[in-house]
Short mmCIF file of C-alpha atoms and ligand atoms in Angstrom, two decimals:
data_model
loop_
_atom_site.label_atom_id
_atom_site.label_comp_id
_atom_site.label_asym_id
_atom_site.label_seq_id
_atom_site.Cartn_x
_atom_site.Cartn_y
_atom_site.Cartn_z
CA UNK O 936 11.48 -11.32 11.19
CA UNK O 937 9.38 -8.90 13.04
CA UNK O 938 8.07 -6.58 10.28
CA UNK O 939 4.47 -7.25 9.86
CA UNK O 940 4.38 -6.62 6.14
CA UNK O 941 7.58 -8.92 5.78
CA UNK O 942 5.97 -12.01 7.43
CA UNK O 943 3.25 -11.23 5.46
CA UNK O 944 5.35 -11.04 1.62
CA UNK O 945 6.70 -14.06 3.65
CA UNK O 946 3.25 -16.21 3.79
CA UNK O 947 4.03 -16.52 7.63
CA UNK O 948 0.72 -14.22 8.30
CA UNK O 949 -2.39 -14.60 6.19
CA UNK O 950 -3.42 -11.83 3.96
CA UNK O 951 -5.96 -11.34 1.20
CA UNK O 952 -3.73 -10.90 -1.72
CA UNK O 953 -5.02 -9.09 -4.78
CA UNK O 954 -1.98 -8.10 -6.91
CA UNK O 955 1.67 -9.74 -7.30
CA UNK O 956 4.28 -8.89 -9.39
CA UNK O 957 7.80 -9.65 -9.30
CA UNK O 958 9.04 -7.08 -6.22
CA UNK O 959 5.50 -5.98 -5.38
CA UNK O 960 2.80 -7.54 -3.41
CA UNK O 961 -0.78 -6.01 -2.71
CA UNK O 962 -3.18 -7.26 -0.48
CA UNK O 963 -6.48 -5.70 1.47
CA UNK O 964 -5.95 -3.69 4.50
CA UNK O 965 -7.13 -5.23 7.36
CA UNK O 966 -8.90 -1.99 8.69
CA UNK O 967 -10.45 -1.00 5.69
CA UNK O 968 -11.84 2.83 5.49
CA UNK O 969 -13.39 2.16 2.04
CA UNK O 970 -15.27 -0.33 0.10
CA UNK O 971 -12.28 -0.69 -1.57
CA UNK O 972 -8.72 -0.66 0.69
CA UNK O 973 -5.79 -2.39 -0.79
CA UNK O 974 -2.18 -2.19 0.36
CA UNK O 975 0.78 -2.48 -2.23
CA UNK O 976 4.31 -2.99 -0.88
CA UNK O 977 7.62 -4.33 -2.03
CA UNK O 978 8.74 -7.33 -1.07
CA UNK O 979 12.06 -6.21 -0.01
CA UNK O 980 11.94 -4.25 3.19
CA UNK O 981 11.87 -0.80 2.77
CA UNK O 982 11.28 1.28 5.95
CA UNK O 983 9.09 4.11 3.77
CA UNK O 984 8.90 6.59 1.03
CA UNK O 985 11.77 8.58 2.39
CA UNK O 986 13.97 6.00 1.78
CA UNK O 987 12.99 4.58 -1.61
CA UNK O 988 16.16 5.73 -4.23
CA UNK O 989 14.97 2.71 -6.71
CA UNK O 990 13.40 4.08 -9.41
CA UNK O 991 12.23 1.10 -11.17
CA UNK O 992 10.45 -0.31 -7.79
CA UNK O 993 8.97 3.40 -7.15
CA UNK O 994 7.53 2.77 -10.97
CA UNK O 995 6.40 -0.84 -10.21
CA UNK O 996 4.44 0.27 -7.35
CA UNK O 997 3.05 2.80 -8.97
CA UNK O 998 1.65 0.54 -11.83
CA UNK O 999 1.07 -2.10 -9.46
CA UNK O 1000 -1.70 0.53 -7.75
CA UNK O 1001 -3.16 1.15 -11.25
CA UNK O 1002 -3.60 -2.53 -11.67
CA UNK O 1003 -5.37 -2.63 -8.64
CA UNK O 1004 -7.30 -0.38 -9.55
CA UNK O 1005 -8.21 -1.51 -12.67
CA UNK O 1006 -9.20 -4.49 -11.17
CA UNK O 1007 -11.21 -3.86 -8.41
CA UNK O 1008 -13.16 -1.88 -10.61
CA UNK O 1009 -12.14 1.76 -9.53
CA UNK O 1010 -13.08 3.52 -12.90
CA UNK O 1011 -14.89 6.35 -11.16
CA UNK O 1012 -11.79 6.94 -9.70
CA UNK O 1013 -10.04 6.38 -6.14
CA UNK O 1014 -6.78 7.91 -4.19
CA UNK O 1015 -3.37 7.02 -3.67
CA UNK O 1016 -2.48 7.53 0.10
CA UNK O 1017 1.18 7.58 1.76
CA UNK O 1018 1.92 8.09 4.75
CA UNK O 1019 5.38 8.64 5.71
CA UNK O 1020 7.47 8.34 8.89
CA UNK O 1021 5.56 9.68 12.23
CA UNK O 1022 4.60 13.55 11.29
CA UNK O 1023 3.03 11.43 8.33
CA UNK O 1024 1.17 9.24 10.32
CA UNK O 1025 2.54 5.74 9.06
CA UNK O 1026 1.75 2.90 12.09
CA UNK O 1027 3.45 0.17 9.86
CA UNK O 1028 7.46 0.42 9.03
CA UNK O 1029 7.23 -0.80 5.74
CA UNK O 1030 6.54 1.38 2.85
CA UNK O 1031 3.07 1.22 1.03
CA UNK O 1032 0.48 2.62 -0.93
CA UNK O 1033 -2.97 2.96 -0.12
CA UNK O 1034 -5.30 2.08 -3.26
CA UNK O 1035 -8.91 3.79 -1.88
CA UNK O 1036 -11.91 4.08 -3.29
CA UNK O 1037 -15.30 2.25 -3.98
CA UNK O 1038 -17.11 5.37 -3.11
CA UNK O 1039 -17.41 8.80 -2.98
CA UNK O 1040 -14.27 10.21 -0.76
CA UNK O 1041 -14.54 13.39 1.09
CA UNK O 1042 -11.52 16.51 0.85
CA UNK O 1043 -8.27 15.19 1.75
CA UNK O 1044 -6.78 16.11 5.18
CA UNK O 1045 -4.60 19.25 4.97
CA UNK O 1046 -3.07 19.88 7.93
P1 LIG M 2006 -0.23 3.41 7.81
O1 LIG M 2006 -0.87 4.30 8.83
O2 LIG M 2006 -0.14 4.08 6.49
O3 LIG M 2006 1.07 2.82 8.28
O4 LIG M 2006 -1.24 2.22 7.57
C1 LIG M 2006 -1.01 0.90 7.94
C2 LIG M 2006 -2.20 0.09 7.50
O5 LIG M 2006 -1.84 -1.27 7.60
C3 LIG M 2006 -3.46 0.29 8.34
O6 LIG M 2006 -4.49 0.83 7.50
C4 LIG M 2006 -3.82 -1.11 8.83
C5 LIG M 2006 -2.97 -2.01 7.98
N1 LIG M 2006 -2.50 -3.18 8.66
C6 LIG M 2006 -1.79 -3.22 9.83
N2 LIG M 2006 -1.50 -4.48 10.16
C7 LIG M 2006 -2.01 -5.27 9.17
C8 LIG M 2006 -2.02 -6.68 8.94
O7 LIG M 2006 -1.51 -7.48 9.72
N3 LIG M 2006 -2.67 -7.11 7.82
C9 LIG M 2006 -3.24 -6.25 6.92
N4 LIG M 2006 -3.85 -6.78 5.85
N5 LIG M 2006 -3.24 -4.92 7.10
C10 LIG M 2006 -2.64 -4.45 8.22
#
């Protein structure tokens, strides 16, 4: 299995997990641009947004962010980041959300 996210979901690479439910996983990003920086994937390889048709994962991840965000204490609020495919500027092929926050986060890159 070569996908990093995989191995990880897999327990063959460490990870600080902070969220699992039944087809997603979340867990800190290892290069963390915030306080908080916490990754939520599904378990099952998907290669990225583009390519998610399941609409009860797309909702699972979507809650499973708010958990996290609920529990890392993100009440002033935080942002939900993905990147998708190369013009998008994802580095890992294996759809997830970025959970940000823990401070104040400047205007979001437009172009
Ligand atoms: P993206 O550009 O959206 O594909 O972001 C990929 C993120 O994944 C990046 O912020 C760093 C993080 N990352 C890459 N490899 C690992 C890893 O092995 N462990 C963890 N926890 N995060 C990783």
């Amino acid at each position: 299995m070569s996908c990093v996210f995989c191995r990880i979901v897999a327990g063959e690479l460490p990870s600080e997990r902070v969220f699992e439910s039944e087809r997603v996983l979340a867990f800190r990003d290892i290069r963390p641009a915030a306080p908080v920086h916490v990754l939520v994937v599904p378990k099952a390889h998907v290669e990225s947004l583009f390519e998610l048709v399941d609409r009860e994962l797309a909702g699972e991840l979507l809650v499973g962010a708010a958990e996290v965000a609920r529990s890392q204490g993100l009440e002033r609020g935080f942002r939900l980041i993905a990147n998708i495919r190369h013009d998008g500027g994802q580095e890992v092929g294996h759809l997830h959300l970025h959970v940000v926050g823990g401070r104040r986060l400047g205007p979001m890159l437009a172009r």
